[in-house]
Amino acid sequence: MNSGHEASSMNPLRDMINLKNKDFVKKRRLMKPFASWIHIWGFVTGAVISGEFSGFNSGYSYGLGSMIVAHTLFSVLMISVSMNLLELTIAMPFASGCAAWAKAAFGGPVGCLIGLAYTLDMVFIGANVTLFMGTTLTSISSNLSSPILNWLVTMGFCWLLNLHPKVFFNGITGLSAMSIIVVFAPLIACWRQFDLSLAWETLLPNGTISNAYFPFGLDGISKSAPLALYLLVCFESLPVAVEETKDASSSLKWGMLAANLTLLVASWTVLIICAGMKPGSVALSTVSFPYTLILTTAFPDMHPQLINIINIPAIFASQLATFYASSRYIYGLSRSGYLPRFCSLTNRWGSPWVALLITCILWFTFSLLLQFIPNSNTMTIFFALGTLFAMTAYLIQPLVYLKLHFCLPSLPRPFKVPFGLGPCFAGMNFLIAVVGILGMVRSGAVWTWSALGIFAGYAFVTPFYFFVIQQNLEKSPEKIFIKEQLKVRADESLISVTSRESKSLEAWKNLMQGGSEDVSRRSNAITTDHQRRGISVSVTSFARKTSIVSSGAQQQQPVVKKSTKDAVDTQNKVQGLYG
């Protein structure tokens, strides 16, 4: 693929000049590609990093062994999902991400469902992080005791930094780097406090301490699964940044791989080392801020309120990154026609200011519900909803990958999962997502009812899509453009194949010149006949008609025919899937 086309395809709205509604496009332009691989690393790492500071430690109540098994599964899930996401994001670089891919694979209803799943995943988790940020600020000073004021201040900072995407990318990269330092620095400072025997202690319901690896068996593993996911959830936000990334093929790949490596090292270090730090996993499983307890135990003269400051960079990094992701999901769905069109309006810096405002309103509303509903399960319900939305997205995404992998095999993919393992990774994604959802549903009534509520919501959205949303999709300029982009890529693939076949034809003719004169006569006769009837002759049809080829030509002919068929099939399937 030539560099000019690649550059334009990485910023889809830039070249929408063939569409009638140019005003629609002008008002929805994102920032010119700016982000490099280090910015992508910062964005993905920042979205996840707060989970290394709180939430996961509650899983110690089911035993460290249970958490290790659950975290192993989700580590595999992150790696495999990331590889498949990279392939699809670079091949079909649209801000709506999985919604665009699912639309191409299974049609509008599935695109709508997975788009809403990813959006609500970010909204619910973002509301949780906002509440967590307010709690952290309150614990630092009595002057910051107003939760509403804390939310407004932190969301105001998120909104301001996101008004200019370049400022956001530079800011989130710095915050992520600072957060990674803070992950390791306290553990290094307290290394003398580490005792591996403390890591395996688990408090049983009868009040005794167990040192068993799996004190609650399979039930403990299933109940620890959602808590282990704290360490990695939100890595899937990568696709929303594709249109604002420079040299996306390279930047996305190296940025995501670097983020995966960073998060794996950080999450496993935190999970194992924190459990063995005094006062031990039993005490750590009951607190909101495990780092604070570890440091106050190691340095009793330090003030706990001062120590709590170390939590702020990571929590704000996640709040800022999920704010960006939430707004871009809303923008992408709006531009595609799944949400009202005004939601995708952008400012002069290329930031979707309406989507940013909607994100603020949603986060503030949900934070109010979390804070003031007199129900001890409210926090768990919101976390369950956000996690289950993510898991249902993980469930659908591998099916989308497999459908596009086999239905559009000739679609150019600048990045492919190494060693052809894409379908294997997708299969693993699906199985782990199924096991994860089943385990979470078994975690308690809150998770069960949350899952039922989500599936009921999906059931409601489906008819709503057909009666309301579908009409907007028919008029969506992005739909037209995506279809044209896919067709252009399919055409380029066909041209490439045709070029290769023309060379094969010339070689085949040269080979045949030294062979039988009968072949030449039959070739000329067939050519004359087809020209008389207005039919073009290709190397594959000619070889099929003559059936007299050398052994070398016999080896080449099926490959040429298959590649031509794949490229033509790609064109037809683009029309069928996205028509």
XYZ file of C-alpha atoms in Angstrom:
579
model
C 0.000 0.000 0.000
C 1.402 3.388 -0.868
C 2.218 5.841 1.847
C -0.225 8.448 0.594
C -3.175 6.153 0.897
C -2.024 4.872 4.274
C -1.753 8.391 5.596
C -5.250 9.292 4.461
C -6.766 6.088 5.743
C -5.394 6.783 9.209
C -7.455 9.987 9.326
C -10.722 8.934 7.670
C -12.610 12.241 7.781
C -9.789 14.212 6.163
C -10.517 13.050 2.610
C -14.315 12.840 2.733
C -14.496 15.350 -0.125
C -16.600 13.050 -2.308
C -19.529 13.210 0.085
C -22.382 15.629 -0.482
C -22.632 16.861 3.117
C -19.238 18.551 3.426
C -20.498 20.740 6.263
C -21.080 17.596 8.346
C -17.456 16.613 7.852
C -16.006 20.059 8.498
C -17.683 20.289 11.906
C -16.397 16.873 12.985
C -12.713 16.935 12.160
C -10.413 15.504 14.809
C -6.907 16.761 15.474
C -4.354 16.100 12.760
C -2.367 12.938 13.556
C 0.034 13.795 16.372
C 0.403 10.967 18.887
C 3.538 8.818 18.701
C 4.143 5.389 20.193
C 5.128 6.890 23.551
C 1.804 8.745 23.711
C -0.077 5.518 22.971
C 1.908 3.837 25.732
C 0.976 6.652 28.094
C -2.699 6.539 27.163
C -3.164 2.767 27.536
C -1.003 2.549 30.668
C -2.763 5.518 32.229
C -6.210 4.043 31.624
C -5.262 0.932 33.613
C -2.755 2.070 36.235
C -5.103 3.071 39.090
C -6.066 -0.592 39.432
C -2.552 -1.259 40.761
C -3.268 1.016 43.731
C -6.650 -0.178 44.950
C -9.422 -2.709 44.397
C -7.338 -5.764 43.583
C -6.310 -6.204 47.247
C -9.851 -7.266 48.217
C -9.158 -10.443 46.269
C -6.663 -11.531 48.935
C -9.684 -12.543 51.028
C -10.096 -15.516 48.627
C -6.424 -16.482 48.788
C -3.393 -15.383 46.812
C -3.497 -18.622 44.812
C -7.013 -17.806 43.573
C -5.874 -14.350 42.506
C -2.847 -15.782 40.681
C -5.046 -18.139 38.635
C -7.546 -15.381 37.822
C -4.816 -12.900 36.937
C -3.090 -15.466 34.714
C -6.283 -15.850 32.691
C -6.725 -12.099 32.347
C -3.068 -11.605 31.444
C -3.534 -14.041 28.561
C -6.771 -12.232 27.696
C -5.021 -8.851 27.561
C -2.234 -10.095 25.315
C -4.512 -11.931 22.889
C -7.151 -9.182 22.741
C -4.422 -6.576 22.228
C -2.986 -8.474 19.253
C -6.379 -8.815 17.577
C -7.266 -5.196 18.351
C -4.020 -4.024 16.754
C -4.682 -5.953 13.553
C -8.236 -4.642 13.187
C -7.454 -1.085 14.319
C -4.671 -0.646 11.774
C -6.609 -2.385 8.983
C -9.822 -0.393 9.613
C -8.676 2.803 11.384
C -11.866 4.463 12.576
C -12.502 6.171 15.915
C -15.692 4.154 16.406
C -13.435 1.098 16.699
C -15.257 -2.138 17.364
C -18.583 -0.598 16.359
C -17.290 -0.104 12.790
C -15.744 -3.590 12.651
C -18.841 -5.283 14.065
C -21.011 -3.399 11.569
C -18.852 -4.759 8.753
C -18.899 -8.281 10.189
C -22.431 -8.818 11.487
C -24.449 -5.740 10.610
C -25.710 -2.668 12.417
C -27.371 -4.270 15.475
C -24.158 -5.959 16.619
C -22.164 -2.815 15.879
C -24.588 -0.852 18.030
C -24.407 -3.333 20.928
C -20.627 -3.606 21.086
C -20.227 0.164 20.627
C -22.554 0.837 23.560
C -20.829 -1.880 25.615
C -17.426 -0.243 25.244
C -18.874 3.229 25.869
C -20.740 2.234 29.033
C -17.711 0.267 30.204
C -15.709 3.500 30.179
C -18.551 5.568 31.656
C -19.170 3.283 34.655
C -15.481 2.694 35.356
C -14.810 6.419 34.930
C -17.511 7.222 37.498
C -15.891 4.755 39.907
C -12.482 6.339 39.392
C -13.977 9.806 39.936
C -15.493 8.698 43.237
C -12.189 7.056 44.187
C -10.360 10.300 43.406
C -12.747 12.216 45.646
C -12.197 9.735 48.472
C -8.420 10.047 48.069
C -8.519 13.834 48.245
C -10.787 13.692 51.307
C -8.315 11.391 53.070
C -5.485 13.868 52.507
C -7.024 16.954 54.082
C -10.146 17.975 55.955
C -10.250 21.041 53.723
C -11.052 18.690 50.815
C -13.964 17.003 52.555
C -16.636 18.025 50.027
C -16.991 15.131 47.557
C -19.022 17.140 45.056
C -16.398 19.889 44.962
C -13.653 17.273 44.530
C -15.494 15.723 41.574
C -16.097 19.075 39.924
C -12.452 20.108 40.299
C -10.979 16.849 38.971
C -13.491 16.545 36.120
C -12.846 20.193 35.298
C -9.132 19.434 34.924
C -9.954 16.420 32.731
C -12.222 18.551 30.561
C -9.652 21.339 30.180
C -6.782 18.975 29.305
C -8.968 17.159 26.784
C -10.009 20.367 25.037
C -6.644 20.291 23.250
C -5.665 16.717 22.296
C -1.942 17.510 22.133
C -2.027 18.734 25.718
C -3.891 15.574 26.718
C -1.399 13.187 25.101
C 1.604 14.947 26.610
C -0.075 15.164 30.002
C -1.203 11.537 30.171
C 2.251 10.323 29.118
C 3.906 12.271 31.944
C 1.333 11.093 34.496
C 1.724 7.467 33.410
C 5.517 7.630 33.724
C 5.171 9.153 37.190
C 2.616 6.488 38.187
C 4.884 3.618 37.135
C 7.676 5.055 39.275
C 5.283 5.286 42.218
C 4.235 1.639 41.717
C 7.769 0.365 42.306
C 9.388 2.994 44.538
C 7.425 2.218 47.771
C 7.933 -1.531 47.334
C 11.669 -1.013 46.919
C 11.733 1.281 49.962
C 9.951 -1.373 52.075
C 11.694 -4.468 50.746
C 12.886 -5.473 54.226
C 9.236 -5.826 55.253
C 8.569 -8.615 52.735
C 7.691 -12.038 54.151
C 6.451 -14.658 51.673
C 4.631 -16.604 54.382
C 2.350 -13.599 54.960
C 1.301 -13.675 51.303
C -0.424 -17.060 51.618
C -2.441 -16.272 54.717
C -6.213 -16.198 54.247
C -8.866 -15.472 56.871
C -11.540 -18.216 56.880
C -15.190 -17.613 57.896
C -14.602 -19.374 61.237
C -11.925 -16.830 62.159
C -8.897 -19.067 61.644
C -5.982 -18.424 59.282
C -5.355 -20.771 56.362
C -2.100 -21.075 54.421
C -3.641 -23.162 51.628
C -3.045 -22.046 48.073
C -6.758 -22.295 47.239
C -8.650 -22.059 50.538
C -12.045 -21.726 48.832
C -11.409 -23.953 45.791
C -12.996 -23.094 42.456
C -15.527 -20.871 44.172
C -12.703 -18.666 45.448
C -11.162 -18.425 41.974
C -14.473 -17.385 40.382
C -15.165 -14.781 43.076
C -11.664 -13.331 42.825
C -11.924 -12.936 39.022
C -13.603 -9.486 38.977
C -11.116 -8.210 41.558
C -8.157 -9.509 39.546
C -9.530 -7.631 36.540
C -8.900 -4.367 38.416
C -5.225 -4.829 37.540
C -5.774 -4.744 33.751
C -9.228 -3.449 32.795
C -9.453 -0.555 30.281
C -6.512 -1.632 28.086
C -9.125 -2.170 25.337
C -9.506 1.606 24.853
C -6.704 1.639 22.235
C -8.816 1.984 19.010
C -10.306 5.371 19.937
C -6.918 7.067 19.452
C -6.187 5.739 15.963
C -7.310 8.792 13.965
C -5.132 11.098 16.078
C -2.006 8.940 15.822
C 0.854 9.753 13.467
C 2.283 6.798 11.546
C -0.440 4.663 13.107
C 0.827 1.326 11.783
C 4.070 1.685 13.711
C 2.989 3.876 16.639
C 0.000 1.778 17.655
C 1.957 -1.455 17.447
C 4.946 -0.386 19.522
C 2.890 1.722 21.915
C 0.471 -1.112 22.681
C 3.213 -3.716 23.019
C 5.143 -1.434 25.388
C 1.980 -0.821 27.427
C 1.259 -4.557 27.620
C 4.781 -5.272 28.867
C 4.639 -2.427 31.401
C 1.252 -3.477 32.757
C 2.184 -7.150 33.002
C 5.342 -6.383 34.980
C 3.593 -3.831 37.201
C 0.477 -5.933 37.880
C 2.336 -9.141 38.733
C 4.802 -7.258 40.934
C 2.016 -5.522 42.829
C -0.092 -8.677 43.199
C 2.709 -10.845 44.638
C 4.874 -8.345 46.515
C 2.054 -6.422 48.200
C 0.584 -9.679 49.553
C 3.853 -10.442 51.349
C 4.421 -6.951 52.752
C 3.682 -6.398 56.433
C 1.075 -6.358 57.895
C 0.165 -9.134 55.414
C -2.546 -10.050 52.931
C -5.263 -10.527 55.588
C -4.972 -6.907 56.756
C -4.486 -5.550 53.233
C -7.679 -7.222 51.968
C -9.839 -4.942 54.130
C -8.441 -1.476 53.273
C -9.042 0.947 50.408
C -5.409 2.013 50.003
C -2.963 -0.926 50.365
C 0.105 1.230 49.680
C -0.833 3.559 52.517
C -1.057 0.675 54.994
C 2.234 -0.846 53.801
C 4.110 2.460 54.126
C 2.611 3.403 57.507
C 3.578 -0.043 58.819
C 7.140 0.321 57.520
C 7.470 3.981 58.534
C 5.169 4.527 61.526
C 6.404 8.088 62.042
C 5.082 9.197 58.642
C 1.664 10.814 58.555
C -0.959 8.648 56.720
C -2.499 11.714 55.071
C 0.863 12.639 53.571
C 1.418 9.070 52.384
C -1.944 9.079 50.582
C -0.560 11.635 48.139
C 1.298 8.837 46.321
C -2.062 7.498 45.101
C -3.015 10.705 43.286
C -0.882 10.504 40.073
C -2.153 7.025 39.168
C -5.788 7.729 40.007
C -5.801 10.996 38.079
C -4.033 9.310 35.150
C -6.836 6.755 34.932
C -9.484 9.425 35.339
C -7.928 11.511 32.555
C -7.416 8.554 30.185
C -10.911 7.097 30.674
C -12.346 10.601 30.209
C -10.636 10.748 26.810
C -11.776 7.224 25.924
C -15.387 7.882 26.988
C -15.590 11.050 24.922
C -14.058 9.400 21.844
C -16.442 6.446 22.041
C -19.378 8.872 22.219
C -17.895 10.863 19.324
C -17.348 7.755 17.195
C -20.847 6.373 17.799
C -22.370 9.765 17.049
C -20.409 10.199 13.822
C -21.463 6.693 12.786
C -25.142 7.453 13.441
C -25.706 5.359 16.572
C -26.050 8.469 18.778
C -27.454 11.941 17.994
C -25.299 13.797 15.509
C -24.613 16.848 17.660
C -22.559 14.622 19.991
C -19.714 14.483 17.453
C -19.154 18.220 16.977
C -15.517 19.280 17.430
C -13.765 22.530 18.318
C -10.990 24.323 16.426
C -8.330 22.059 18.004
C -10.100 18.927 16.815
C -11.525 17.921 20.196
C -15.143 16.636 20.435
C -16.296 19.263 22.943
C -19.918 18.061 23.071
C -18.828 14.495 23.846
C -16.548 15.868 26.569
C -19.463 17.740 28.105
C -21.698 14.660 27.951
C -18.974 12.621 29.658
C -18.842 15.188 32.475
C -22.603 15.044 32.947
C -22.697 11.227 32.976
C -19.777 10.887 35.385
C -21.160 13.497 37.759
C -24.619 11.903 37.744
C -23.301 8.414 38.430
C -20.936 9.730 41.105
C -23.900 11.326 42.859
C -25.744 8.021 42.779
C -22.709 6.217 44.158
C -22.251 8.737 46.939
C -25.778 9.355 48.158
C -27.873 6.249 47.486
C -28.154 4.648 50.939
C -27.250 1.173 49.734
C -24.011 -0.540 50.645
C -24.107 -2.465 47.357
C -24.240 0.602 45.106
C -20.463 0.722 44.605
C -20.408 -3.001 43.830
C -23.302 -2.621 41.381
C -21.525 0.098 39.414
C -18.272 -1.821 39.354
C -20.164 -4.958 38.304
C -21.909 -3.094 35.467
C -18.671 -1.589 34.165
C -16.829 -4.913 34.370
C -19.628 -6.912 32.741
C -19.938 -4.406 29.904
C -16.204 -4.913 29.312
C -16.588 -8.700 29.444
C -19.483 -8.740 26.960
C -17.347 -6.604 24.636
C -14.495 -9.117 25.078
C -17.045 -11.804 24.182
C -18.189 -10.196 20.924
C -14.819 -8.846 19.747
C -13.235 -12.240 18.942
C -16.310 -13.230 16.922
C -15.939 -10.004 14.930
C -12.263 -10.746 14.361
C -12.957 -14.275 13.134
C -15.727 -13.153 10.783
C -13.550 -10.467 9.179
C -10.528 -12.784 9.112
C -12.344 -15.383 7.030
C -14.772 -13.162 5.076
C -12.270 -10.470 4.078
C -8.997 -12.396 3.769
C -7.581 -10.068 1.107
C -8.215 -6.863 3.052
C -4.718 -5.355 3.487
C -3.540 -5.666 7.071
C -0.293 -3.720 7.679
C -0.048 -5.544 11.003
C -0.941 -9.203 11.394
C -0.883 -11.309 14.515
C 2.484 -13.130 14.368
C 2.692 -16.734 13.119
C -0.951 -16.690 11.982
C -2.153 -17.031 15.569
C -4.966 -14.488 15.199
C -7.801 -17.066 15.093
C -6.225 -18.995 17.993
C -6.032 -15.817 20.057
C -9.637 -15.006 19.203
C -10.703 -18.472 20.351
C -8.856 -18.005 23.640
C -10.446 -14.572 24.082
C -13.900 -16.037 23.671
C -13.342 -18.926 26.076
C -11.770 -16.742 28.778
C -14.575 -14.194 28.428
C -17.203 -16.932 28.818
C -15.432 -18.375 31.869
C -14.985 -14.886 33.301
C -18.655 -13.950 32.909
C -19.829 -17.245 34.399
C -17.451 -16.800 37.322
C -18.609 -13.246 37.925
C -22.285 -14.215 37.808
C -21.529 -16.791 40.510
C -19.859 -14.136 42.670
C -23.127 -13.088 44.264
C -26.628 -11.742 43.749
C -25.361 -8.275 42.798
C -23.349 -9.670 39.899
C -26.180 -11.970 38.809
C -28.749 -9.180 38.716
C -26.284 -6.836 37.033
C -25.694 -9.384 34.274
C -29.434 -9.911 33.822
C -29.932 -6.149 33.660
C -27.279 -5.779 30.965
C -28.728 -8.534 28.790
C -32.215 -7.069 29.278
C -30.806 -3.736 28.119
C -29.337 -5.368 25.036
C -32.731 -6.945 24.321
C -34.336 -3.489 24.519
C -31.696 -1.800 22.347
C -32.140 -4.300 19.493
C -35.719 -3.273 18.492
C -34.838 0.367 19.257
C -32.024 0.034 16.733
C -34.346 -1.173 13.962
C -37.020 1.468 14.561
C -34.864 4.509 15.339
C -31.092 4.147 15.033
C -31.080 2.382 11.676
C -32.571 5.455 9.998
C -29.609 7.541 11.127
C -27.152 4.931 9.905
C -28.595 5.065 6.411
C -27.780 8.778 6.259
C -24.405 8.587 7.977
C -21.519 10.000 5.895
C -19.121 7.820 7.882
C -20.921 4.701 6.695
C -20.443 5.801 3.098
C -16.821 6.639 3.699
C -15.998 3.399 5.497
C -17.570 1.496 2.638
C -15.517 3.478 0.116
C -12.305 3.042 2.108
C -12.808 -0.705 2.272
C -13.561 -0.798 -1.432
C -10.414 1.217 -2.212
C -8.337 -1.176 -0.133
C -9.945 -4.150 -1.857
C -9.307 -2.535 -5.260
C -5.659 -1.935 -4.368
C -5.386 -5.571 -3.362
C -6.924 -6.617 -6.693
C -4.580 -4.309 -8.628
C -1.626 -5.800 -6.775
C -2.826 -9.300 -7.586
C -3.453 -8.353 -11.229
C 0.069 -6.944 -11.481
C 1.497 -10.180 -10.143
C -0.672 -12.176 -12.533
C 0.458 -10.147 -15.548
C 4.026 -11.090 -14.681
C 2.960 -14.696 -14.282
C 1.202 -14.538 -17.667
C 4.339 -13.242 -19.360
C 6.437 -15.952 -17.763
C 3.820 -18.525 -18.722
C 3.829 -17.362 -22.345
C 7.631 -17.506 -22.456
C 7.478 -20.989 -21.063
C 4.936 -22.034 -23.636
C 6.897 -20.579 -26.556
C 9.328 -23.448 -26.277
C 6.523 -26.027 -26.116
C 3.938 -27.412 -28.433
C 2.677 -25.429 -31.423
C -0.720 -26.934 -30.622
C -0.813 -24.876 -27.438
C -0.146 -21.685 -29.444
C -2.898 -22.482 -31.973
C -5.410 -23.254 -29.238
C -4.375 -20.089 -27.387
C -4.915 -17.913 -30.454
C -8.205 -19.599 -31.248
C -9.535 -19.040 -27.728
C -8.305 -15.434 -27.702
C -9.970 -14.696 -31.061
C -13.213 -16.305 -29.904
C -13.307 -14.284 -26.690
C -12.448 -11.030 -28.430
C -15.277 -11.638 -30.901
C -17.682 -12.093 -28.003
C -16.209 -9.163 -26.004
C -14.750 -11.309 -23.216
C -11.320 -10.611 -21.729
C -8.896 -13.441 -21.239
C -6.890 -13.926 -18.034
C -4.095 -16.340 -17.394
C -6.365 -18.440 -15.193
C -9.153 -18.786 -17.771
C -6.686 -19.513 -20.568
C -4.905 -22.190 -18.554
C -8.259 -23.693 -17.661
C -9.301 -23.801 -21.351
C -6.094 -25.257 -22.736
C -5.298 -27.625 -19.875
C -1.859 -28.141 -21.503
C 0.748 -26.651 -19.157
C 4.106 -27.604 -17.904
C 4.622 -28.849 -14.364
C 5.880 -25.387 -13.330
C 2.789 -23.703 -14.738
C 0.571 -26.249 -12.987
C 2.088 -25.195 -9.660
C 1.541 -21.498 -10.321
C -1.958 -21.625 -11.764
C -3.976 -22.523 -8.622
C -2.211 -19.766 -6.621
C -3.033 -17.135 -9.225
C -6.649 -18.256 -9.432
C -7.054 -18.278 -5.653
C -5.492 -14.831 -5.170
C -7.694 -13.341 -7.881
C -10.761 -14.975 -6.397
C -9.897 -13.697 -2.901
C -9.433 -10.136 -4.118
C -12.669 -10.156 -6.109
C -14.496 -11.802 -3.206
C -13.233 -9.006 -0.969
C -14.875 -6.434 -3.229
C -18.138 -8.361 -3.279
C -18.158 -8.954 0.473
C -17.464 -5.300 1.220
C -20.559 -4.469 -0.801
C -22.542 -7.173 0.953
C -21.344 -6.532 4.499
C -21.244 -2.754 4.359
C -23.700 -2.051 1.600
